[in-house]
XYZ file of C-alpha atoms in Angstrom:
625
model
C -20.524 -39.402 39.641
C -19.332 -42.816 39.517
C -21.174 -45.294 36.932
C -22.745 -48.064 37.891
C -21.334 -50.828 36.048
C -22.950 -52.760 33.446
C -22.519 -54.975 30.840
C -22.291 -52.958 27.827
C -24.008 -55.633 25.212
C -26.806 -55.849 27.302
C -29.983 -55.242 25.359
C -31.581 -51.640 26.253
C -35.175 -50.637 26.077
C -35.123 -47.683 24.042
C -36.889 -44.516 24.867
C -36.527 -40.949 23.772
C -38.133 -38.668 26.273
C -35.546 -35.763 25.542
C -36.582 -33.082 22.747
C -33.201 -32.687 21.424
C -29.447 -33.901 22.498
C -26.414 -33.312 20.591
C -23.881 -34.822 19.273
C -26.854 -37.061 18.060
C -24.588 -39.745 18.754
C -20.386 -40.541 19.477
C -18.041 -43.165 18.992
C -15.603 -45.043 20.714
C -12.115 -45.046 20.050
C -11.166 -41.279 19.941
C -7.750 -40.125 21.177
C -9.822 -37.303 23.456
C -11.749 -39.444 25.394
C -14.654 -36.454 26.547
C -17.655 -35.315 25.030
C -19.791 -32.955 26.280
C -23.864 -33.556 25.831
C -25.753 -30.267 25.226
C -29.565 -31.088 26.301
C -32.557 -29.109 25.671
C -35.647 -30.059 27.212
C -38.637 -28.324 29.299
C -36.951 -27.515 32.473
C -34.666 -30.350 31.909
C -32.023 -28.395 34.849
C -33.964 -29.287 37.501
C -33.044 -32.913 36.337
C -30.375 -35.214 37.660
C -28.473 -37.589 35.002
C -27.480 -40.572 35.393
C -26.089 -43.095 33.421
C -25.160 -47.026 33.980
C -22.981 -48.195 31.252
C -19.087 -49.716 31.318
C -16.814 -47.430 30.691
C -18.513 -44.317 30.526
C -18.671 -41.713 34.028
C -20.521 -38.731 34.000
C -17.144 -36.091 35.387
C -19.911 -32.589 35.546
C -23.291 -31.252 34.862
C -23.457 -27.924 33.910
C -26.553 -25.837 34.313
C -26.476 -23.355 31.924
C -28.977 -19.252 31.997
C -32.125 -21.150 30.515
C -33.251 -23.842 32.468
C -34.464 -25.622 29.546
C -30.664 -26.912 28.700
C -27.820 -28.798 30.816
C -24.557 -29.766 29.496
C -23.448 -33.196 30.626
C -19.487 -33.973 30.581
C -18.460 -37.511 29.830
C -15.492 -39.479 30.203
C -15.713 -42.312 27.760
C -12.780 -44.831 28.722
C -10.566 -46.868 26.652
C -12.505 -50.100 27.451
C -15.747 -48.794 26.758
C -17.660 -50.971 23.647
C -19.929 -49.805 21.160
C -23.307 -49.935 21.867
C -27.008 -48.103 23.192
C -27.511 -46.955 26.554
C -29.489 -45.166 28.398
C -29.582 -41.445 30.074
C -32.096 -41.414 32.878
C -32.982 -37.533 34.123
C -33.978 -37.754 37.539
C -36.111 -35.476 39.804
C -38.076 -35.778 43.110
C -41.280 -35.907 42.805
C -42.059 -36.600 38.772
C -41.541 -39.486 36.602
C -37.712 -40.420 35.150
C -37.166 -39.122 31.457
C -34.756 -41.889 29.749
C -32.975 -41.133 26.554
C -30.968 -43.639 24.730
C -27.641 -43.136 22.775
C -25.471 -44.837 21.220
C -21.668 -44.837 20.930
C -20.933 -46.419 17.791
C -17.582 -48.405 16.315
C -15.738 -45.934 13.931
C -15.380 -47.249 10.563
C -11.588 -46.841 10.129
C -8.688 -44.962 12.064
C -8.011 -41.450 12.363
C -4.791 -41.540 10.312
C -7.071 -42.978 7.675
C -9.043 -39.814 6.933
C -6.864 -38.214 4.258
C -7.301 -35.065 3.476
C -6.859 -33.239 -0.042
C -3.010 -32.066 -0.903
C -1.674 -30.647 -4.230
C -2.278 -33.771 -5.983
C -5.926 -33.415 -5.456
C -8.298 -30.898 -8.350
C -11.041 -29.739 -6.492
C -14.707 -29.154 -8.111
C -16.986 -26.587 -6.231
C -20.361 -26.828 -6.583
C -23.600 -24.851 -5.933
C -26.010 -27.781 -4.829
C -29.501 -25.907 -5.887
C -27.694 -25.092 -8.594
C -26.249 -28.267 -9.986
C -28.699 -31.056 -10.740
C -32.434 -32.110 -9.381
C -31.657 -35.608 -8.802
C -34.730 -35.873 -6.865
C -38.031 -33.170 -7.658
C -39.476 -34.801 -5.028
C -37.656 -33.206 -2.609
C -37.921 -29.825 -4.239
C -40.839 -28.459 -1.637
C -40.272 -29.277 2.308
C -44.073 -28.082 3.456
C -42.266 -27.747 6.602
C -39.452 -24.973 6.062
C -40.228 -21.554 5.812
C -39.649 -20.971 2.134
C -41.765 -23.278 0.425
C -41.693 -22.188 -3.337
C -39.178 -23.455 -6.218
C -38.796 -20.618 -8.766
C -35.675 -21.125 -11.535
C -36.513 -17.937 -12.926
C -35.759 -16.125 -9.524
C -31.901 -16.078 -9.267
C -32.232 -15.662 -5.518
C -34.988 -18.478 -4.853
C -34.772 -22.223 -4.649
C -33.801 -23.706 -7.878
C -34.165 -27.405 -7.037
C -30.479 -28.927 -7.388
C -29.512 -31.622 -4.570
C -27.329 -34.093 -3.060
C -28.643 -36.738 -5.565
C -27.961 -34.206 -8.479
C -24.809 -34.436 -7.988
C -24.251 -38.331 -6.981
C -25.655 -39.111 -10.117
C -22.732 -37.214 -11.975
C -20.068 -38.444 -10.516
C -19.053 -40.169 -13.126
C -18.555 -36.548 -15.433
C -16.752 -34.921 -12.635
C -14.575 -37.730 -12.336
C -14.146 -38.193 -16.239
C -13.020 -34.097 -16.368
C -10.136 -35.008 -13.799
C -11.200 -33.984 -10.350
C -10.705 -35.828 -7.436
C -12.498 -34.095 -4.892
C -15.367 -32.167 -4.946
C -16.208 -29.464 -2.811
C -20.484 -28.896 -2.123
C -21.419 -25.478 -0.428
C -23.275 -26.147 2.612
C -25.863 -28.770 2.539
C -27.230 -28.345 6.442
C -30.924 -26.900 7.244
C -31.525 -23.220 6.206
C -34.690 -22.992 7.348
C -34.540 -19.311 6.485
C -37.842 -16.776 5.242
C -36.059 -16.026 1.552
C -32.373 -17.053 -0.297
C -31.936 -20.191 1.654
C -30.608 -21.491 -0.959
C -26.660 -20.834 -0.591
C -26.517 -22.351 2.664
C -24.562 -20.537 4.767
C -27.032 -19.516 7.282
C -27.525 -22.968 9.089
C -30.423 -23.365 11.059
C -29.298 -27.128 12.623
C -25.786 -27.902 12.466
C -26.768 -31.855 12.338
C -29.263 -31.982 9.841
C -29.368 -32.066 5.955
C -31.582 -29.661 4.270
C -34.573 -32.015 3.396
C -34.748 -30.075 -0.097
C -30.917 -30.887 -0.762
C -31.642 -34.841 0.496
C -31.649 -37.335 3.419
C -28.447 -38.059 5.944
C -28.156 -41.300 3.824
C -28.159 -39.835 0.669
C -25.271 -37.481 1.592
C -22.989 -40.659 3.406
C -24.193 -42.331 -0.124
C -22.532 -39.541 -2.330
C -19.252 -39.920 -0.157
C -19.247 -43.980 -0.203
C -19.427 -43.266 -4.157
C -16.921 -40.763 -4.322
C -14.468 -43.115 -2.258
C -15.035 -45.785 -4.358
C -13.714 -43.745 -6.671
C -10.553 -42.375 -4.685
C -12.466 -39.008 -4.886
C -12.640 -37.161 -1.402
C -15.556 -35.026 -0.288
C -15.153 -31.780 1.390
C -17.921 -30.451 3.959
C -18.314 -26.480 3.670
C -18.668 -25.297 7.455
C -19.886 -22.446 9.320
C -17.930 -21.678 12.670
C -18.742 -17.933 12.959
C -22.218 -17.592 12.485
C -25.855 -19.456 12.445
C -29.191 -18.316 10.368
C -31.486 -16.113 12.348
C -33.934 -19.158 12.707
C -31.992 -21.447 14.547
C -33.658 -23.373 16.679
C -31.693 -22.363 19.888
C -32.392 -18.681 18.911
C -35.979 -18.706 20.786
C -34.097 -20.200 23.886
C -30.520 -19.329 24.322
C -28.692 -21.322 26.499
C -26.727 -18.981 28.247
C -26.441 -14.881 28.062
C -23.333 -14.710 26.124
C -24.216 -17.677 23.330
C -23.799 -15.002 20.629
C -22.247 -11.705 20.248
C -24.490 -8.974 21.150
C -26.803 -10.963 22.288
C -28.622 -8.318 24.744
C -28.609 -5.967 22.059
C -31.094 -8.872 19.934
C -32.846 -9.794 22.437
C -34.282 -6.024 23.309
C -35.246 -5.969 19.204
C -36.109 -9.490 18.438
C -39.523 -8.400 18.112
C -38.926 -6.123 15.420
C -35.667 -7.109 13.813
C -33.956 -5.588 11.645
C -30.573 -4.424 9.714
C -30.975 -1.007 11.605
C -30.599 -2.770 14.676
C -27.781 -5.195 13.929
C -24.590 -4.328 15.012
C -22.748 -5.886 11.984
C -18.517 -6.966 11.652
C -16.487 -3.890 10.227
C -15.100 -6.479 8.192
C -11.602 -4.721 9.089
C -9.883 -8.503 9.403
C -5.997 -7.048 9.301
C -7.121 -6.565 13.175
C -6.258 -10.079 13.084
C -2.617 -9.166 12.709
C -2.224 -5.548 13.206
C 0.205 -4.684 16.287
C -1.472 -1.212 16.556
C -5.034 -2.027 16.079
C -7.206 -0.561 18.748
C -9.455 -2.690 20.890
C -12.689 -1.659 19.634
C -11.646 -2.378 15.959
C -10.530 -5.646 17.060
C -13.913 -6.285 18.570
C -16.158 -4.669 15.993
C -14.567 -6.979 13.917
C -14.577 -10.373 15.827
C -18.054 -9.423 17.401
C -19.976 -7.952 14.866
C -22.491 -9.799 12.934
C -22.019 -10.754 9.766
C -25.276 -9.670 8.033
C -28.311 -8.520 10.315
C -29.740 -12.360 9.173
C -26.880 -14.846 10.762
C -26.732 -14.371 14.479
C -22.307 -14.101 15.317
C -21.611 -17.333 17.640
C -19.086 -16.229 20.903
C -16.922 -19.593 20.766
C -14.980 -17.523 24.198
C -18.033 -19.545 25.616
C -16.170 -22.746 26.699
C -19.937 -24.494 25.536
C -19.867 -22.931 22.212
C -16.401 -23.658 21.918
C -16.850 -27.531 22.308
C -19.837 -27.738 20.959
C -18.429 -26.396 17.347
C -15.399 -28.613 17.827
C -17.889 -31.372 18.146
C -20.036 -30.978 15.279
C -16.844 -30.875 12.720
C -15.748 -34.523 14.162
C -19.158 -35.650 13.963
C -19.403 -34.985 10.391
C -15.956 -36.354 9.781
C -16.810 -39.137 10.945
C -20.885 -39.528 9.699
C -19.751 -38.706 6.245
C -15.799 -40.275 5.833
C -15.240 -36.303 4.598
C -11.848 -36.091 3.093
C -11.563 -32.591 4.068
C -13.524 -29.085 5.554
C -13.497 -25.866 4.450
C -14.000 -23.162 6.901
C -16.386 -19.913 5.902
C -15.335 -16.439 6.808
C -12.072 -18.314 8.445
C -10.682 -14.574 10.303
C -14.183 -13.633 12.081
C -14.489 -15.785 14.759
C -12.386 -15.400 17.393
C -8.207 -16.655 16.292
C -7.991 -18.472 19.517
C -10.693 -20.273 18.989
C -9.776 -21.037 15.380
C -7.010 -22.272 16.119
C -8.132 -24.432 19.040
C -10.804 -25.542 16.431
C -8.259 -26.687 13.743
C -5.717 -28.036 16.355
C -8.666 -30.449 17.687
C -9.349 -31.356 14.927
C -5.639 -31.832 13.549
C -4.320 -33.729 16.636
C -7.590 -36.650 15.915
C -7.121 -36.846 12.428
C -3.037 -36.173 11.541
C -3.590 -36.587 8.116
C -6.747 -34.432 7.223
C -6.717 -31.343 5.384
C -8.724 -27.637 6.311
C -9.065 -25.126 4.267
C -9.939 -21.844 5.597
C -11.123 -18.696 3.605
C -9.652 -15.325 4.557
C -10.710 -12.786 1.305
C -7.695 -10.958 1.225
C -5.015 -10.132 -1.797
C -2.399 -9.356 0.621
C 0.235 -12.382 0.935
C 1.437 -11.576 4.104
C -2.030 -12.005 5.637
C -2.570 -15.066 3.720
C 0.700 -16.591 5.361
C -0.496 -15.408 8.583
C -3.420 -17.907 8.696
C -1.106 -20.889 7.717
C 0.175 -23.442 10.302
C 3.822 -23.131 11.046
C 4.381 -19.584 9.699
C 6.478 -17.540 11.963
C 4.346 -14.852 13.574
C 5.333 -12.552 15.458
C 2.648 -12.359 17.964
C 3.376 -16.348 18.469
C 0.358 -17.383 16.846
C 0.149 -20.595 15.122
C -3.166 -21.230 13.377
C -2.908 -25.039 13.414
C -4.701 -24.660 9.691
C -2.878 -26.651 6.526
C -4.208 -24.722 3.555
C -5.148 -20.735 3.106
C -7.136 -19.550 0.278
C -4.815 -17.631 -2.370
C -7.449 -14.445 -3.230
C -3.836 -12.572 -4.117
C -2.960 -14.764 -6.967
C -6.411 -15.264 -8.223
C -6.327 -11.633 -8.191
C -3.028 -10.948 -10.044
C -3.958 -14.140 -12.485
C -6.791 -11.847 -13.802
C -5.298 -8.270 -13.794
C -1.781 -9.340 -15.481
C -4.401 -11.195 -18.013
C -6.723 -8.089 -18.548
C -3.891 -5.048 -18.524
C -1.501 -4.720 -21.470
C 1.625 -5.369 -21.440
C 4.128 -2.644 -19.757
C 6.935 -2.770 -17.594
C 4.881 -3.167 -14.399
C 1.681 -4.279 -15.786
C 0.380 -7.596 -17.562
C 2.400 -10.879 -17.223
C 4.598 -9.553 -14.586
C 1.499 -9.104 -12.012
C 1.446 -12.848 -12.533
C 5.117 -13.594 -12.474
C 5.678 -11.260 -9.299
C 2.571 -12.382 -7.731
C 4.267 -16.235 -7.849
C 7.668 -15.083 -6.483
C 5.822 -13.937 -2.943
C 5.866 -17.940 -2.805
C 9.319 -16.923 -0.794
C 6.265 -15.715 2.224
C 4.476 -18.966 2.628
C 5.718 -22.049 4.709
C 4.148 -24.489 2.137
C 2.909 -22.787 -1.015
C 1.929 -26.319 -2.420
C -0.757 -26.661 0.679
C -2.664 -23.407 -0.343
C -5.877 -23.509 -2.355
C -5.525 -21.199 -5.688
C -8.512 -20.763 -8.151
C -9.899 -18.767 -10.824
C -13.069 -17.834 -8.748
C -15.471 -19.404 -6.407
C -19.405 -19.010 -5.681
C -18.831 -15.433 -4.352
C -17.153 -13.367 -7.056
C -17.808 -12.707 -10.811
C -16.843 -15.809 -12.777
C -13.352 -16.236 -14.625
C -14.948 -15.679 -18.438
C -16.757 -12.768 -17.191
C -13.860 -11.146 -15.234
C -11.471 -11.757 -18.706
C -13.742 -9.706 -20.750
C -15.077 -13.000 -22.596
C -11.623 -14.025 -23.755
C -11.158 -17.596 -24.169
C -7.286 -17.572 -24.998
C -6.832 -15.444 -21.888
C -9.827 -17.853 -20.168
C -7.786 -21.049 -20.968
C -4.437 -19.236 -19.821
C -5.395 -18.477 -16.514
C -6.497 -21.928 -15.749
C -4.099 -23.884 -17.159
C -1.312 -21.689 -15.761
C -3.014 -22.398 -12.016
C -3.396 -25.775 -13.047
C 0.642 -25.744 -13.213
C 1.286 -24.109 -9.897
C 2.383 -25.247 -6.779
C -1.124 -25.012 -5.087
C -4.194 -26.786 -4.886
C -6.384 -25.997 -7.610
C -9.928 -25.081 -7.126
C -12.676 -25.128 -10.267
C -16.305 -23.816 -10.067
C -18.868 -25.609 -11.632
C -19.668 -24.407 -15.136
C -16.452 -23.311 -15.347
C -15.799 -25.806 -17.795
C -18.144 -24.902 -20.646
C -17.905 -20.797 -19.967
C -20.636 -20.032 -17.618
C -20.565 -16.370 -16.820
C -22.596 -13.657 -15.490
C -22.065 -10.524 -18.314
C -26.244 -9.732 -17.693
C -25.057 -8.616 -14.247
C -21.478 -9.248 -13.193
C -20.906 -10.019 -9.545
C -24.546 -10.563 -8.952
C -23.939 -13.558 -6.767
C -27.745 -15.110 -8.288
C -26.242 -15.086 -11.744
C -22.762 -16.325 -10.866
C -24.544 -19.092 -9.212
C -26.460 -19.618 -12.239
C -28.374 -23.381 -12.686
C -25.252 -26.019 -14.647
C -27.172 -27.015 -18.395
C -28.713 -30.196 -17.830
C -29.513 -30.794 -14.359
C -33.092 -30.230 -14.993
C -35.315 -32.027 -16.886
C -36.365 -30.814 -19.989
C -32.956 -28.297 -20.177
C -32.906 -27.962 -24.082
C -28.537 -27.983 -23.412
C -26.705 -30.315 -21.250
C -23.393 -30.301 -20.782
C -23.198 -33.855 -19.120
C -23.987 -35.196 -22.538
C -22.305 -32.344 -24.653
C -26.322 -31.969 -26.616
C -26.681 -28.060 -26.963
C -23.128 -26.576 -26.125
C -21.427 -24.892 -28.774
C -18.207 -25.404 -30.495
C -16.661 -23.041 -28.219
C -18.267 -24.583 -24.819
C -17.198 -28.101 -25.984
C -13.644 -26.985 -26.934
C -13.138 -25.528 -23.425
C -14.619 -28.347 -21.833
C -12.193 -31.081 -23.562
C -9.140 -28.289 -22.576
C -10.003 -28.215 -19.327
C -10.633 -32.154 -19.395
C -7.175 -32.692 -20.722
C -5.146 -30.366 -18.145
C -7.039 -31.704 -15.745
C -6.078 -35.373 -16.401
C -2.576 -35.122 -17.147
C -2.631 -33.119 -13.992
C -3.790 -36.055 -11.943
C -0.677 -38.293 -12.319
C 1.899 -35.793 -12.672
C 4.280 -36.079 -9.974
C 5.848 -33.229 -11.611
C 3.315 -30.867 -10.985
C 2.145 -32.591 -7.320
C 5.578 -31.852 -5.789
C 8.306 -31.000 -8.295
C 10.476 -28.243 -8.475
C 9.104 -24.732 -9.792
C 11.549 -22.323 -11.838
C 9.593 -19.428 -13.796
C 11.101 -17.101 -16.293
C 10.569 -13.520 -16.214
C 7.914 -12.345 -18.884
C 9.977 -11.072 -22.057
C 8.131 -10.152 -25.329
C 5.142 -10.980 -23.966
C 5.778 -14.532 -22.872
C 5.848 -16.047 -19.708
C 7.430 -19.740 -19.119
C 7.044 -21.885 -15.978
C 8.439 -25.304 -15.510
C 7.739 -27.909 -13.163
C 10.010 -30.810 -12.719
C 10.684 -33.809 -10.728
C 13.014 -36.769 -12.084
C 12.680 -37.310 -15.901
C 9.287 -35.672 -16.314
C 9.589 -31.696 -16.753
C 6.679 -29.789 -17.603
C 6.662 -26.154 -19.393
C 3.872 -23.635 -19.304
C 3.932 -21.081 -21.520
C 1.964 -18.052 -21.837
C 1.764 -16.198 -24.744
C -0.218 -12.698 -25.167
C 1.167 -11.794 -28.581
C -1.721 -11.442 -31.365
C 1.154 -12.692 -34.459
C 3.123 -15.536 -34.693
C 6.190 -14.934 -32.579
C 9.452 -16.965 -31.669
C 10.611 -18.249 -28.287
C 14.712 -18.968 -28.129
C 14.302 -22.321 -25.816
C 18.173 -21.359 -25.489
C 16.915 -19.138 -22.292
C 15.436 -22.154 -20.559
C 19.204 -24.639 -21.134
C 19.416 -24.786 -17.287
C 16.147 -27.499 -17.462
C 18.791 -29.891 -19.462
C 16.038 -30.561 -22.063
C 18.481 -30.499 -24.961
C 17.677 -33.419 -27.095
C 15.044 -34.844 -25.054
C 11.555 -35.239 -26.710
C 8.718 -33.378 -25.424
C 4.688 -33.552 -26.390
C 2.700 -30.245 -26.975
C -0.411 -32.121 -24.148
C -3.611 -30.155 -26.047
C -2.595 -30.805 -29.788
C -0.647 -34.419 -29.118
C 2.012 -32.776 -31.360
C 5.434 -34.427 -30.270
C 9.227 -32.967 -31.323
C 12.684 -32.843 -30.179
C 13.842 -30.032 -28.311
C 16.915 -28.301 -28.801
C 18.226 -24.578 -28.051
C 16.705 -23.057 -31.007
C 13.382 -21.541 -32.033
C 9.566 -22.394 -30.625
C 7.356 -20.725 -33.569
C 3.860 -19.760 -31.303
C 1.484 -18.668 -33.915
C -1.637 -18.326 -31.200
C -2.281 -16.401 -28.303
C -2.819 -18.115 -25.482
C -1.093 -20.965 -23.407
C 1.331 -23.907 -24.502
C 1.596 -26.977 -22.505
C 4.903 -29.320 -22.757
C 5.641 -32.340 -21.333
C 8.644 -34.927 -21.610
C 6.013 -37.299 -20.264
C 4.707 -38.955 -23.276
């Protein structure tokens, strides 16, 4: 259909007849000049659209199994202006229903989105979990669950977007520069809701976590602070209660579908057919077919419906929602849930979309594996076999979080201990760009670093300043920082996503202020606080040059160097005072030069002779003073 031409800043009498459309709105200005409209009204496909407004054409209306939907394909040119029009649904017979939207001007250019890169500390939070900026919004009457219970590890705890705006400042102040919320879209799911991965609109924010506004309000604040905000997404699956799920669009919206639709009406896990979670199908050259799509196809718990993105509507539709929020909320990055369930293609039509609008953004997609060569699969640029090129910057690096803790647990032996960690670094020689994968010492889904090293704080403070050193992106849960653990029940994902001391009013500790936190919570938190900072203008550690030593006498040295500043990280499991011979390490050229011990301030000149370490635990040189 051809438009009829109009003169786009002509005023427009607004009207919203429709009962949903989505994108809830699109900009001008965009390399791919489509969008695609998914509609949902009452019998809305016996309808005819039409739209007058310059520059935009409507190319093909697609009807879709439910009559209730169509899917409108627009061509928006490069002369079209920002502005409202209007949609007007046709039919013979009844009266027009008009829906306005608006295409709006984008607030910068797409090369202007910059995404997080090794010189970037990421903090990852647990929103209900954080802070209750706002009790108000504790209670939505509206939602399903509808209680707030801090004594139930698995019910709604109260922390939200404004919990964690109004900290800014203390994130900041510990050294991060981006900060990384699980989801913060509608659950409107019957219990647990709180985690938010089970998203029940993918354009709305949870009215318990906060408003739209408060959410672009916590990223204007964190810009104006150079700090970048990454959106947690949800390609692969929905909650149960989506709204779509009582009228699917077509018969192949989600995986299985015919098999939920004969038990909707008494659902349960015995009728799922759930993911065998097998993901090496992914890559595997002799995987059978049925493993492949028991993997891709299955759900992944009975409760989150598995979205088909090989339906070209899906497919643009999730592509859709990830530029909206990019551009809503100025995100400085996404990271991608369960990254190897969906279908690959898709994935990596999804990133590559993504990646060809915005050059410089940054993904991050998990894949739970401790296997490197999987890991180097799933990033962009690694030569695969099978051809496949996942168009994704930045992996998640389970096998070095892995070794980090086992070579800090076991003793010391010729294949156990420091050498796990050592070895587990040299696979670096796998990756395309070590420096672009996300390391960490755990995340919202496993037991928490204190608790996995026994309650050791030498070995506690060694494992994160030592990942702090690599070539990676470093990744810090919340709480992290004054050793929150989960001993009562470890792994119990309610406990490891226990509430942060002083988000709540009336919490008798608070570890914004430091009022309640003992000698041994503070001491971590100003260790942390000082890695973290030196971290964030070394240029050393960003991009230099890593050469590691191989563990002798317990000791393991790392340096990282670029032009005059060197940095050495050493860790040190022995119990007595031991010597290091810095001879070992002459091929650094740090004869003579002066160097500053970065936790104690201590400064002294180095030469090839003897390092006295009279602690356990991890030293942390620099020729930066």
């Amino acid at each position: 259909m051809n438009p009829i031409e109009a003169d786009a800043t002509s005023a427009v009498v607004e009207s919203h007849d429709i009962s949903k459309i989505e994108p809830l709105n699109w900009w001008v200005g965009f390399k791919n000049q489509t969008l695609q409209l998914l509609v949902h009204h009452q019998n809305i496909s016996a309808f005819t659209p039409e739209i007058s407004y310059q520059g935009i054409s409507i190319e093909k209306v697609h009807k879709a199994d439910s009559s209730n939907y169509l899917f409108i394909d627009l061509n928006i040119s490069e002369v079209t202006k920002a502005g409202k029009f209007n949609i007007v649904f046709k039919q013979d017979g009844k009266n027009d229903l008009i829906q306005t939207y608006e295409l709006k001007s984008r607030l910068k250019d797409s090369k202007d989105y910059i995404g997080f890169d090794s010189s970037d500390a990421v903090y990852l939070i647990t929103p209900d979990r954080f802070a209750n900026g706002n009790p108000e919004n504790d209670i939505a009457k509206t939602l399903n669950e509808t209680t707030i219970d801090r004594s139930d590890n698995y019910a709604r705890h109260g922390g939200d977007i404004q919990g964690i705006t109004n900290h800014l400042d203390y994130i900041e102040d510990l050294g991060f520069t981006a900060i990384w919320p699980c989801p913060l879209l509608t659950n409107d799911m019957q219990q647990s809701s709180y985690h938010g991965y089970a998203m029940t609109d993918f354009y709305e924010i949870d009215p318990r976590f906060g408003t739209l506004e408060e959410y672009k309000t916590l990223s204007s604040k964190m810009s104006e602070k150079g700090m970048k905000l990454i959106m947690d997404q949800v390609a692969n699956h929905c909650g149960l209660e989506h709204w779509w799920m009582k009228d699917l669009p077509f018969k192949n919206w989600i995986n299985h579908q015919e098999n939920y639709e004969s038990n909707s009406e008494n659902w349960d896990n015995s009728k799922s057919i759930t993911t065998n979670h097998r993901r090496t199908t992914n890559q595997d050259i002799y995987a059978s077919k049925i493993d492949k799509e028991n993997m891709s196809e299955g759900w992944f718990v009975s409760s989150m419906p598995d979205l088909n993105q090989r339906n070209p509507f899906m497919a643009t539709y999730t592509i859709q929602n990830s530029i909206w929020w990019i551009e809503t909320a100025n995100l400085g990055g996404i990271r991608q849930d369960t990254y190897p369930y969906p279908d690959k293609n898709f994935m990596s039509h999804w990133a590559g979309a993504i990646m060809a609008e915005y050059p410089n953004f940054s993904i991050v997609g998990e894949e739970w594996t401790t296997n490197p060569l999987l890991i180097a699969y799933w990033q962009q640029g690694n030569p695969n076999k099978d051809g496949y090129n996942s168009n994704l910057k930045s992996p998640m690096d389970f096998a070095m979080q892995e070794k980090i803790a086992s070579g800090l647990n076991r003793d010391e032996a010729w294949d156990s201990g420091l050498i796990e960690i050592y070895q587990a670094l040299a696979n670096d020689f796998i990756y395309v760009k070590p420096k672009d994968i996300m390391v960490f010492p755990d995340n919202h889904d496993m037991s928490r670093i204190f608790t996995q090293l026994k309650g050791d704080i030498p070995n506690t403070k060694m494992a994160l300043s030592y990942l702090l050193m690599l070539p990676r992106i470093p990744q810090i849960y919340y709480g992290t920082e004054i050793l929150m653990n989960d001993f009562d029940k470890p792994g119990d994902h309610g406990l490891v996503r226990s509430d942060f001391p002083g988000g709540w009013r009336g919490d008798k500790v608070n570890a914004f202020t430091g009022i309640g936190l003992s000698d041994k919570e503070k001491d971590m938190q100003t260790f942390l606080k000082t890695v973290l900072n030196y971290r964030k203008n070394s240029k050393a550690i960003h991009d230099g040059k890593t050469i590691h030593f191989a563990p002798d006498n317990n000791i393991y040295v790392l340096f990282r160097s670029l032009g005059d500043e060197t940095v050495a990280h050493i860790m040190n499991k022995n119990d007595t005072t031991v010597e290091l011979d810095l001879s070992k390490f002459k091929e650094l050229g740090l004869e003579g030069k002066t160097v500053k011990n970065l936790i104690s301030g201590e400064q002294f000149l180095w030469h090839n002779g003897m390092l006295t370490l009279k602690d356990r635990g991890s030293v942390i040189l620099t020729t930066k003073l």
